[in-house]
Tab-separated table of C-alpha atoms in Angstrom:
chain	number	residue	atom	x	y	z
A	1	MET	CA	15.865	24.090	5.385
A	2	ASN	CA	16.150	22.403	8.124
A	3	ARG	CA	19.405	19.911	7.243
A	4	GLU	CA	19.473	18.083	10.138
A	5	PRO	CA	19.928	13.839	10.098
A	6	LEU	CA	16.966	12.669	10.870
A	7	GLU	CA	18.313	11.502	14.945
A	8	SER	CA	16.139	9.745	15.877
A	9	SER	CA	15.408	6.709	13.487
A	10	THR	CA	19.564	6.578	12.564
A	11	ILE	CA	20.691	3.725	13.476
A	12	SER	CA	25.053	3.738	12.885
A	13	GLY	CA	27.787	0.184	13.072
A	14	ASN	CA	30.474	-1.687	11.863
A	15	LEU	CA	27.615	-4.454	10.605
A	16	PRO	CA	28.485	-8.217	10.256
A	17	GLN	CA	26.761	-9.433	7.121
A	18	LEU	CA	24.176	-11.521	8.235
A	19	THR	CA	25.012	-15.891	6.813
A	20	GLU	CA	20.705	-15.241	6.212
A	21	PRO	CA	20.728	-12.610	2.835
A	22	PHE	CA	17.393	-10.713	1.778
A	23	SER	CA	14.984	-11.884	4.137
A	24	LEU	CA	13.689	-8.432	5.448
A	25	ALA	CA	16.041	-8.983	8.622
A	26	TRP	CA	19.212	-8.691	6.721
A	27	LEU	CA	17.763	-5.438	5.730
A	28	LEU	CA	17.033	-4.547	8.864
A	29	HIS	CA	19.821	-5.790	10.304
A	30	PRO	CA	20.572	-3.707	13.880
A	31	VAL	CA	17.481	-3.290	14.445
A	32	SER	CA	14.620	-5.921	14.750
A	33	THR	CA	11.470	-6.852	12.425
A	34	THR	CA	9.826	-6.484	15.698
A	35	ASP	CA	10.709	-3.204	17.028
A	36	PHE	CA	11.074	-1.957	13.176
A	37	ILE	CA	6.958	-3.241	12.117
A	38	ARG	CA	6.520	-1.467	15.462
A	39	SER	CA	8.434	1.771	15.744
A	40	TYR	CA	8.533	2.022	12.291
A	41	TRP	CA	5.888	0.655	9.554
A	42	GLU	CA	3.554	2.707	8.189
A	43	THR	CA	4.666	5.289	10.479
A	44	ALA	CA	8.582	6.704	10.251
A	45	PRO	CA	10.839	6.967	7.951
A	46	LEU	CA	14.041	5.074	9.221
A	47	VAL	CA	17.941	5.396	8.321
A	48	VAL	CA	20.317	2.094	9.134
A	49	HIS	CA	23.568	3.381	8.615
A	50	ARG	CA	26.085	0.949	7.914
A	51	GLU	CA	30.105	1.091	7.793
A	52	THR	CA	29.926	-1.948	5.276
A	53	PRO	CA	30.174	-1.171	1.792
A	54	GLU	CA	29.819	-4.236	0.814
A	55	TYR	CA	26.529	-5.597	2.769
A	56	PHE	CA	25.022	-5.865	-0.814
A	57	SER	CA	27.147	-6.760	-3.222
A	58	ARG	CA	25.603	-10.078	-3.802
A	59	LEU	CA	23.088	-7.725	-5.732
A	60	PRO	CA	23.560	-5.417	-8.882
A	61	GLY	CA	26.550	-3.208	-8.992
A	62	LEU	CA	27.494	-0.146	-11.309
A	63	ASP	CA	29.408	-2.754	-13.460
A	64	ASP	CA	25.962	-5.276	-13.893
A	65	VAL	CA	23.963	-2.081	-15.074
A	66	ASP	CA	25.059	-1.901	-19.172
A	67	GLU	CA	23.859	-5.520	-18.960
A	68	LEU	CA	20.625	-5.121	-17.544
A	69	ILE	CA	19.765	-1.840	-19.901
A	70	THR	CA	20.012	-4.648	-22.861
A	71	ALA	CA	18.987	-7.745	-21.148
A	72	THR	CA	15.013	-7.677	-22.582
A	73	THR	CA	12.158	-10.003	-21.259
A	74	SER	CA	8.998	-11.133	-23.995
A	75	GLY	CA	5.418	-11.262	-23.770
A	76	PRO	CA	3.057	-8.417	-21.946
A	77	ILE	CA	5.425	-8.237	-19.038
A	78	ARG	CA	7.295	-5.415	-21.264
A	79	SER	CA	6.293	-1.949	-20.504
A	80	VAL	CA	6.517	1.208	-22.465
A	81	ASP	CA	8.024	2.701	-19.376
A	82	ASP	CA	10.707	-0.421	-18.457
A	83	GLY	CA	13.236	2.105	-19.702
A	84	LEU	CA	13.699	5.435	-18.631
A	85	MET	CA	16.175	8.414	-18.570
A	86	VAL	CA	14.851	10.994	-16.386
A	87	ARG	CA	16.337	14.828	-15.710
A	88	THR	CA	15.287	17.758	-13.116
A	89	ASP	CA	17.834	21.004	-13.822
A	90	ALA	CA	18.292	23.454	-11.575
A	91	ARG	CA	15.062	26.141	-12.824
A	92	GLY	CA	13.266	22.490	-11.708
A	93	THR	CA	12.224	21.204	-15.010
A	94	ARG	CA	11.944	17.677	-16.104
A	95	THR	CA	13.006	16.170	-18.901
A	96	ASP	CA	11.747	12.512	-19.189
A	97	ARG	CA	13.062	10.269	-22.534
A	98	ARG	CA	11.691	6.283	-23.084
A	99	PHE	CA	15.204	4.021	-24.370
A	100	ARG	CA	14.400	3.941	-28.185
A	101	LEU	CA	14.520	0.612	-29.465
A	102	ASP	CA	16.541	-0.677	-32.387
A	103	ALA	CA	15.284	-2.413	-35.568
A	104	GLY	CA	15.122	-5.735	-33.400
A	105	GLY	CA	13.170	-4.395	-29.933
A	106	MET	CA	17.118	-2.989	-28.034
A	107	PRO	CA	16.942	-0.404	-26.649
A	108	ASP	CA	19.507	1.243	-27.950
A	109	VAL	CA	22.829	1.388	-25.214
A	110	GLN	CA	24.590	3.473	-26.711
A	111	GLU	CA	21.812	6.179	-27.153
A	112	ALA	CA	21.804	5.789	-22.564
A	113	TYR	CA	25.410	6.727	-22.219
A	114	ARG	CA	25.289	9.833	-23.753
A	115	ALA	CA	22.488	11.048	-21.442
A	116	TYR	CA	23.406	9.486	-18.839
A	117	HIS	CA	26.442	12.166	-19.636
A	118	ASP	CA	24.785	14.914	-20.364
A	119	GLY	CA	23.056	14.398	-17.021
A	120	PHE	CA	20.010	11.656	-17.365
A	121	SER	CA	19.445	9.765	-14.262
A	122	ILE	CA	19.216	5.334	-15.854
A	123	VAL	CA	15.698	4.147	-14.488
A	124	LEU	CA	15.025	0.788	-14.951
A	125	ASN	CA	12.078	-0.275	-13.873
A	126	ARG	CA	10.054	-3.793	-12.228
A	127	ILE	CA	14.047	-4.907	-12.304
A	128	HIS	CA	12.535	-7.973	-10.511
A	129	HIS	CA	11.443	-9.104	-14.018
A	130	ARG	CA	15.575	-8.773	-15.085
A	131	SER	CA	17.671	-10.046	-12.788
A	132	GLY	CA	17.226	-12.966	-11.013
A	133	VAL	CA	19.154	-11.781	-7.424
A	134	VAL	CA	17.013	-9.112	-7.353
A	135	ALA	CA	12.906	-11.330	-8.443
A	136	ARG	CA	15.192	-13.719	-5.206
A	137	LEU	CA	14.629	-9.998	-2.129
A	138	CYS	CA	11.976	-9.832	-3.392
A	139	GLY	CA	10.883	-12.786	-2.511
A	140	ALA	CA	12.406	-12.486	-0.031
A	141	LEU	CA	10.401	-9.911	0.906
A	142	GLU	CA	6.913	-11.574	0.329
A	143	VAL	CA	7.692	-14.491	2.328
A	144	SER	CA	8.306	-11.841	5.825
A	145	LEU	CA	5.419	-8.904	5.141
A	146	HIS	CA	2.974	-11.524	3.102
A	147	HIS	CA	2.253	-7.945	0.457
A	148	PRO	CA	3.422	-7.799	-3.930
A	149	VAL	CA	7.067	-6.668	-4.203
A	150	GLY	CA	8.996	-5.059	-6.570
A	151	ALA	CA	12.458	-3.056	-7.253
A	152	ASN	CA	13.336	-0.392	-9.295
A	153	LEU	CA	16.712	0.382	-9.400
A	154	TYR	CA	17.712	3.725	-10.332
A	155	LEU	CA	21.608	5.257	-11.471
A	156	THR	CA	22.410	9.003	-11.254
A	157	PRO	CA	25.405	10.883	-12.272
A	158	ARG	CA	27.658	13.186	-10.151
A	159	ASP	CA	26.060	16.474	-9.201
A	160	SER	CA	22.497	16.032	-11.164
A	161	GLN	CA	18.856	14.797	-9.342
A	162	GLY	CA	16.126	12.526	-11.669
A	163	PHE	CA	13.036	13.316	-10.054
A	164	LEU	CA	11.241	16.215	-8.697
A	165	PRO	CA	9.973	16.218	-4.757
A	166	HIS	CA	7.005	13.831	-4.587
A	167	ALA	CA	6.014	11.726	-2.129
A	168	ASP	CA	5.295	7.296	-3.455
A	169	THR	CA	1.923	6.297	-2.063
A	170	HIS	CA	3.127	2.363	-1.761
A	171	ASP	CA	6.240	2.085	1.185
A	172	VAL	CA	9.788	2.034	-0.144
A	173	PHE	CA	13.619	0.650	1.260
A	174	ILE	CA	16.025	2.088	-0.419
A	175	LEU	CA	19.076	0.319	-0.820
A	176	GLN	CA	22.747	2.110	-2.051
A	177	LEU	CA	24.277	0.174	-3.558
A	178	HIS	CA	26.842	2.641	-5.052
A	179	GLY	CA	28.315	5.791	-4.571
A	180	THR	CA	26.903	8.014	-2.370
A	181	LYS	CA	23.309	10.542	-2.228
A	182	GLU	CA	21.855	12.984	0.112
A	183	TRP	CA	18.170	12.714	0.421
A	184	HIS	CA	15.745	15.061	1.784
A	185	VAL	CA	12.976	13.827	3.757
A	186	ALA	CA	9.005	15.968	5.104
A	187	ASP	CA	6.273	15.517	6.587
A	188	PRO	CA	3.155	13.631	4.661
A	189	LEU	CA	0.829	15.967	3.519
A	190	ASP	CA	-1.722	13.233	3.228
A	191	SER	CA	-1.294	9.944	5.664
A	192	LEU	CA	-1.604	6.486	3.758
A	193	PRO	CA	-2.757	7.618	1.226
A	194	LEU	CA	-4.178	4.869	-1.395
A	195	ALA	CA	-2.781	3.491	-3.995
A	196	SER	CA	-5.781	5.489	-6.600
A	197	ALA	CA	-4.188	8.702	-5.111
A	198	LYS	CA	-2.944	11.061	-7.828
A	199	SER	CA	0.976	11.520	-7.514
A	200	GLY	CA	3.039	13.746	-8.839
A	201	PRO	CA	5.148	16.834	-8.041
A	202	LEU	CA	4.670	18.131	-5.025
A	203	LYS	CA	3.609	22.503	-5.927
A	204	SER	CA	5.598	23.504	-2.061
A	205	PHE	CA	9.095	21.289	-0.549
A	206	SER	CA	9.552	23.128	2.808
A	207	GLY	CA	11.240	21.762	6.071
A	208	PHE	CA	12.598	19.015	5.214
A	209	ARG	CA	15.086	17.047	6.263
A	210	ALA	CA	18.761	15.827	4.625
A	211	PHE	CA	21.004	13.118	5.496
A	212	THR	CA	23.287	11.046	2.859
A	213	LEU	CA	23.647	7.082	1.701
A	214	ARG	CA	26.653	5.502	1.158
A	215	PRO	CA	27.211	2.029	-0.059
A	216	GLY	CA	25.545	-0.563	2.222
A	217	ASP	CA	22.901	1.929	3.554
A	218	VAL	CA	19.562	1.109	3.738
A	219	LEU	CA	16.193	4.118	4.452
A	220	TYR	CA	12.780	2.832	4.556
A	221	LEU	CA	10.186	6.078	4.256
A	222	PRO	CA	6.160	4.550	4.428
A	223	ARG	CA	3.688	5.452	1.533
A	224	GLY	CA	2.590	9.495	1.895
A	225	PHE	CA	6.327	10.952	2.570
A	226	PRO	CA	7.737	13.929	0.275
A	227	HIS	CA	11.276	13.230	-0.869
A	228	GLU	CA	12.830	14.115	-3.286
A	229	ALA	CA	17.551	13.114	-3.722
A	230	VAL	CA	20.354	14.609	-5.854
A	231	THR	CA	24.204	13.799	-5.955
A	232	GLY	CA	26.608	15.591	-5.321
A	233	SER	CA	30.193	15.447	-6.693
A	234	SER	CA	29.981	11.020	-6.917
A	235	SER	CA	26.999	9.112	-9.367
A	236	SER	CA	25.133	6.689	-7.442
A	237	LEU	CA	23.344	3.490	-8.014
A	238	HIS	CA	20.238	2.216	-5.581
A	239	LEU	CA	17.970	-0.193	-5.835
A	240	THR	CA	14.016	0.952	-4.838
A	241	VAL	CA	11.874	-1.764	-3.132
A	242	GLY	CA	8.179	-0.813	-3.269
A	243	LEU	CA	6.113	-2.420	-1.099
A	244	HIS	CA	2.870	-2.776	-2.911
A	245	VAL	CA	0.545	-3.759	0.691
A	246	PHE	CA	-2.798	-5.221	0.626
A	247	ARG	CA	-5.206	-3.008	3.456
A	248	TRP	CA	-7.855	-2.924	4.530
A	249	ILE	CA	-10.007	-2.276	2.278
A	250	ASP	CA	-8.878	-5.094	-0.377
A	251	LEU	CA	-10.055	-7.420	2.695
A	252	VAL	CA	-13.156	-5.999	2.564
A	253	SER	CA	-13.070	-5.990	-1.127
A	254	GLU	CA	-11.961	-9.433	-1.819
A	255	ALA	CA	-15.464	-10.176	1.633
A	256	LEU	CA	-17.635	-8.221	-0.392
A	257	ALA	CA	-16.937	-10.196	-3.433
A	258	LEU	CA	-17.451	-13.014	-2.154
A	259	PHE	CA	-20.496	-12.058	0.070
A	260	ALA	CA	-21.691	-11.110	-3.345
A	261	ASP	CA	-21.698	-14.692	-5.049
A	262	GLU	CA	-24.487	-16.033	-1.993
A	263	HIS	CA	-26.184	-12.314	-1.761
A	264	THR	CA	-28.967	-11.386	-4.778
A	265	GLY	CA	-29.021	-8.829	-2.624
A	266	LEU	CA	-25.843	-7.212	-3.629
A	267	ARG	CA	-25.392	-8.510	-7.441
A	268	SER	CA	-29.953	-6.235	-7.761
A	269	ALA	CA	-29.459	-3.694	-10.571
A	270	LEU	CA	-29.619	-0.531	-9.308
A	271	ALA	CA	-33.623	1.240	-10.042
A	272	PRO	CA	-33.368	3.093	-13.395
A	273	GLY	CA	-32.660	6.739	-13.664
A	274	PHE	CA	-30.609	6.697	-9.587
A	275	LEU	CA	-28.682	9.445	-10.953
A	276	ASP	CA	-31.369	11.572	-10.556
A	277	ALA	CA	-32.943	10.346	-7.260
A	278	PRO	CA	-31.571	9.872	-3.944
A	279	LEU	CA	-30.370	6.321	-2.707
A	280	ASP	CA	-31.720	3.749	-1.206
A	281	ALA	CA	-30.234	4.456	2.916
A	282	ALA	CA	-31.654	2.337	4.438
A	283	ARG	CA	-31.169	-0.430	2.004
A	284	LEU	CA	-27.369	0.149	1.897
A	285	ALA	CA	-27.445	-0.058	5.855
A	286	THR	CA	-28.976	-3.629	4.908
A	287	LEU	CA	-26.550	-4.250	3.320
A	288	ALA	CA	-23.990	-3.354	5.593
A	289	ASP	CA	-24.801	-4.467	7.863
A	290	GLU	CA	-26.163	-7.988	5.859
A	291	LEU	CA	-22.213	-7.937	4.962
A	292	ALA	CA	-20.771	-7.207	9.050
A	293	ARG	CA	-22.909	-10.062	10.469
A	294	ALA	CA	-21.022	-12.541	8.060
A	295	ALA	CA	-17.465	-11.359	7.942
A	296	ILE	CA	-18.576	-12.586	12.565
A	297	SER	CA	-20.815	-15.107	12.025
A	298	GLN	CA	-18.717	-16.687	8.766
A	299	PRO	CA	-14.577	-17.145	9.992
A	300	LEU	CA	-14.457	-18.432	6.421
A	301	LEU	CA	-15.750	-16.221	4.570
A	302	MET	CA	-12.773	-13.523	5.887
A	303	GLU	CA	-10.229	-16.220	5.802
A	304	ARG	CA	-11.741	-17.028	1.750
A	305	ALA	CA	-10.872	-13.406	1.071
A	306	LYS	CA	-7.514	-13.816	2.909
A	307	ALA	CA	-6.163	-16.678	0.695
A	308	ARG	CA	-7.617	-15.065	-1.846
A	309	LEU	CA	-5.079	-11.354	-1.339
A	310	GLY	CA	-2.636	-14.307	-0.762
A	311	ALA	CA	-2.988	-15.684	-4.344
A	312	ARG	CA	-2.708	-12.643	-5.846
A	313	VAL	CA	0.950	-12.898	-3.551
A	314	ARG	CA	2.283	-16.095	-5.234
A	315	ALA	CA	1.061	-15.311	-8.711
A	316	THR	CA	3.646	-11.964	-8.925
A	317	GLY	CA	5.850	-12.269	-11.778
A	318	LYS	CA	9.414	-12.764	-11.394
A	319	ALA	CA	12.896	-13.532	-13.393
A	320	ALA	CA	13.972	-17.417	-12.195
A	321	GLY	CA	17.487	-17.448	-9.726
A	322	GLY	CA	19.521	-19.556	-10.647
A	323	GLY	CA	21.181	-22.948	-10.556
A	324	HIS	CA	17.480	-25.158	-10.302
A	325	PHE	CA	18.296	-27.281	-13.052
A	326	ARG	CA	21.216	-28.907	-11.330
A	327	SER	CA	18.428	-30.092	-8.293
A	328	ILE	CA	16.544	-31.126	-11.473
A	329	ASP	CA	19.566	-33.181	-12.002
A	330	ALA	CA	19.913	-35.111	-8.029
A	331	ILE	CA	16.411	-36.027	-8.182
A	332	SER	CA	16.834	-39.270	-9.482
A	333	GLY	CA	19.264	-40.152	-6.344
A	334	LEU	CA	16.912	-38.958	-3.829
A	335	THR	CA	16.929	-40.813	-0.155
A	336	LEU	CA	15.498	-40.430	3.187
A	337	ASP	CA	17.680	-38.682	4.453
A	338	SER	CA	18.840	-36.214	1.628
A	339	VAL	CA	17.683	-33.045	3.123
A	340	VAL	CA	15.435	-30.587	0.981
A	341	ALA	CA	15.148	-27.055	1.328
A	342	ARG	CA	12.192	-24.613	-0.047
A	343	ALA	CA	13.145	-23.297	-3.003
A	344	HIS	CA	14.336	-19.206	-2.497
A	345	GLY	CA	11.260	-15.763	-2.010
A	346	VAL	CA	9.149	-19.277	-2.434
A	347	LEU	CA	5.579	-18.059	-0.952
A	348	CYS	CA	3.793	-21.686	-0.013
A	349	ARG	CA	0.297	-22.770	1.103
A	350	ALA	CA	-0.955	-25.264	2.194
A	351	GLY	CA	-5.082	-27.069	1.431
A	352	SER	CA	-7.207	-30.027	2.010
A	353	THR	CA	-10.292	-30.816	1.045
A	354	ALA	CA	-12.351	-34.969	1.528
A	355	GLU	CA	-11.266	-35.448	-1.483
A	356	GLU	CA	-8.280	-33.526	-2.542
A	357	ALA	CA	-4.665	-31.320	-0.976
A	358	ARG	CA	-2.798	-29.365	-2.631
A	359	VAL	CA	0.505	-26.877	-1.980
A	360	GLU	CA	-0.341	-23.236	-4.017
A	361	PHE	CA	3.101	-21.321	-5.060
A	362	ALA	CA	4.341	-18.948	-7.870
A	363	GLY	CA	1.462	-19.479	-9.726
A	364	ASN	CA	1.609	-22.723	-9.561
A	365	TYR	CA	0.386	-25.832	-7.958
A	366	VAL	CA	0.886	-29.591	-6.575
A	367	SER	CA	-2.552	-31.324	-6.145
A	368	GLY	CA	-3.180	-35.413	-4.372
A	369	PRO	CA	-5.577	-37.564	-2.888
A	370	ALA	CA	-6.643	-35.940	0.385
A	371	PHE	CA	-4.603	-38.579	2.374
A	372	LEU	CA	-0.871	-36.657	1.418
A	373	ALA	CA	-2.449	-33.279	3.448
A	374	PRO	CA	0.277	-33.661	6.388
A	375	ALA	CA	3.194	-34.208	4.138
A	376	LEU	CA	1.987	-30.817	2.189
A	377	THR	CA	0.740	-29.143	5.420
A	378	PHE	CA	4.975	-29.876	6.777
A	379	VAL	CA	6.283	-28.787	3.375
A	380	ALA	CA	4.367	-25.316	3.315
A	381	GLY	CA	5.320	-24.824	7.311
A	382	HIS	CA	9.083	-26.005	6.973
A	383	GLU	CA	11.730	-24.102	5.783
A	384	ARG	CA	14.727	-27.153	5.743
A	385	PHE	CA	13.423	-30.599	6.694
A	386	ALA	CA	14.418	-34.645	5.081
A	387	VAL	CA	13.009	-36.792	2.561
A	388	GLY	CA	12.371	-38.800	5.484
A	389	GLU	CA	10.634	-36.768	7.795
A	390	LEU	CA	7.512	-36.375	5.836
A	391	PRO	CA	4.672	-37.358	8.065
A	392	GLY	CA	1.511	-39.229	7.097
A	393	PRO	CA	0.611	-42.287	6.178
A	394	LEU	CA	3.460	-42.337	3.491
A	395	SER	CA	6.339	-45.665	2.317
A	396	ALA	CA	9.884	-44.571	1.876
A	397	GLU	CA	8.707	-44.677	-2.103
A	398	ASP	CA	6.138	-42.278	-2.251
A	399	LYS	CA	7.656	-39.659	0.515
A	400	ILE	CA	10.880	-39.629	-2.353
A	401	ASP	CA	8.381	-39.810	-4.684
A	402	LEU	CA	6.513	-36.194	-3.858
A	403	VAL	CA	9.596	-34.779	-2.725
A	404	GLY	CA	10.996	-35.112	-6.472
A	405	ARG	CA	7.238	-33.911	-7.852
A	406	LEU	CA	7.651	-31.094	-6.092
A	407	VAL	CA	11.616	-30.219	-6.911
A	408	SER	CA	10.587	-30.854	-10.521
A	409	GLU	CA	8.144	-28.353	-10.253
A	410	GLY	CA	10.094	-25.667	-8.751
A	411	LEU	CA	9.130	-25.569	-4.877
A	412	LEU	CA	11.784	-27.208	-3.511
A	413	HIS	CA	15.295	-28.242	-4.587
A	414	CYS	CA	17.912	-30.121	-3.080
A	415	THR	CA	20.363	-28.845	-0.586
A	416	ASP	CA	23.515	-30.997	-1.638
A	417	ASN	CA	23.426	-28.000	-5.125
A	418	ASP	CA	23.485	-25.271	-1.929
A	419	ASP	CA	27.420	-24.245	-3.619
A	420	GLY	CA	24.931	-23.359	-6.591
A	421	GLY	CA	23.492	-20.986	-7.798
A	422	GLU	CA	20.930	-21.297	-4.718
A	423	SER	CA	22.708	-20.398	-2.455
């Protein structure tokens, strides 16, 4: 086995924490986002070793896991695998358990304690549904990347292994929060697998490179890279941030659906008995050619397809951050000099027609007459501004009323409260 560190992909240093936490730049520092996208995105692992163990101190730590186990969400967002206990023994046999729920539907945390003591890793899936600070991290990365982002939390006892070697079908950032963990990463067997590809334990796993993550370190793994992780003399807590990227096939699929709305040929049925007959290759080629020509000659078609992907990002549900009720209380004191900012980690988009202007964000929207278009476009393009800076044919009262509406709907917050939960 090759157990050498990833020399060409490892950055080390004693690093100051940046003033804008949770952005992609903060996560990668000192690697620039430009270098990351050019040299590592979808192609190669990246390890950043930091001599700053408190770098991720705003994220959940070891002492928060108990509460997160028992923190529940209601409704269809909750899944049976929100919490798992996983152990792989020395023979390579994996054992899984789901959290046992009591009569009131609460996870049995005492059972989790016993399982952890017996060598089981505690897995909290979709933690962005339960932790406001993790939701803020995921939202900030969505603002930077424009792809859906979610997160799982993994607590592994010492001298243990949770999962067998496997390859994920989505890219991940692994943030080491507590303790240490040794990671083994091999070259991909399948480049950029689709999300629908089957994933499971690998039949063979060799030729990997090994390295250790410590608190404050981060690892980027593109999808398809086989990996496993084991603990040594200390337990380990890490956050896996999953990037569920949109691919070109997703954009083409959205465009095809839109094209079918206007093209009856795509909506017509396949011939009766088509399974026993050859397909009409000429007709298929004609349809493909028409779609290709529409994609080139009708830019609006592809823009609408792109907008539909954007709507899917903005609609992803996450836990709310704290402190926004303070901003709502402050609406009555807004003036033209008041400075407001976009809510942290919220991706928004402005658009207009001859009759209406609107700004869409987080599964919500605010709309109004078309003359609001310049103001709403300005809001979507600026993370921080004074109320009086809003452009367009608006009176002072109009500007204050519009900003108040956007604060009450959750898009903007009043910066006078930045020392509270939103900071």
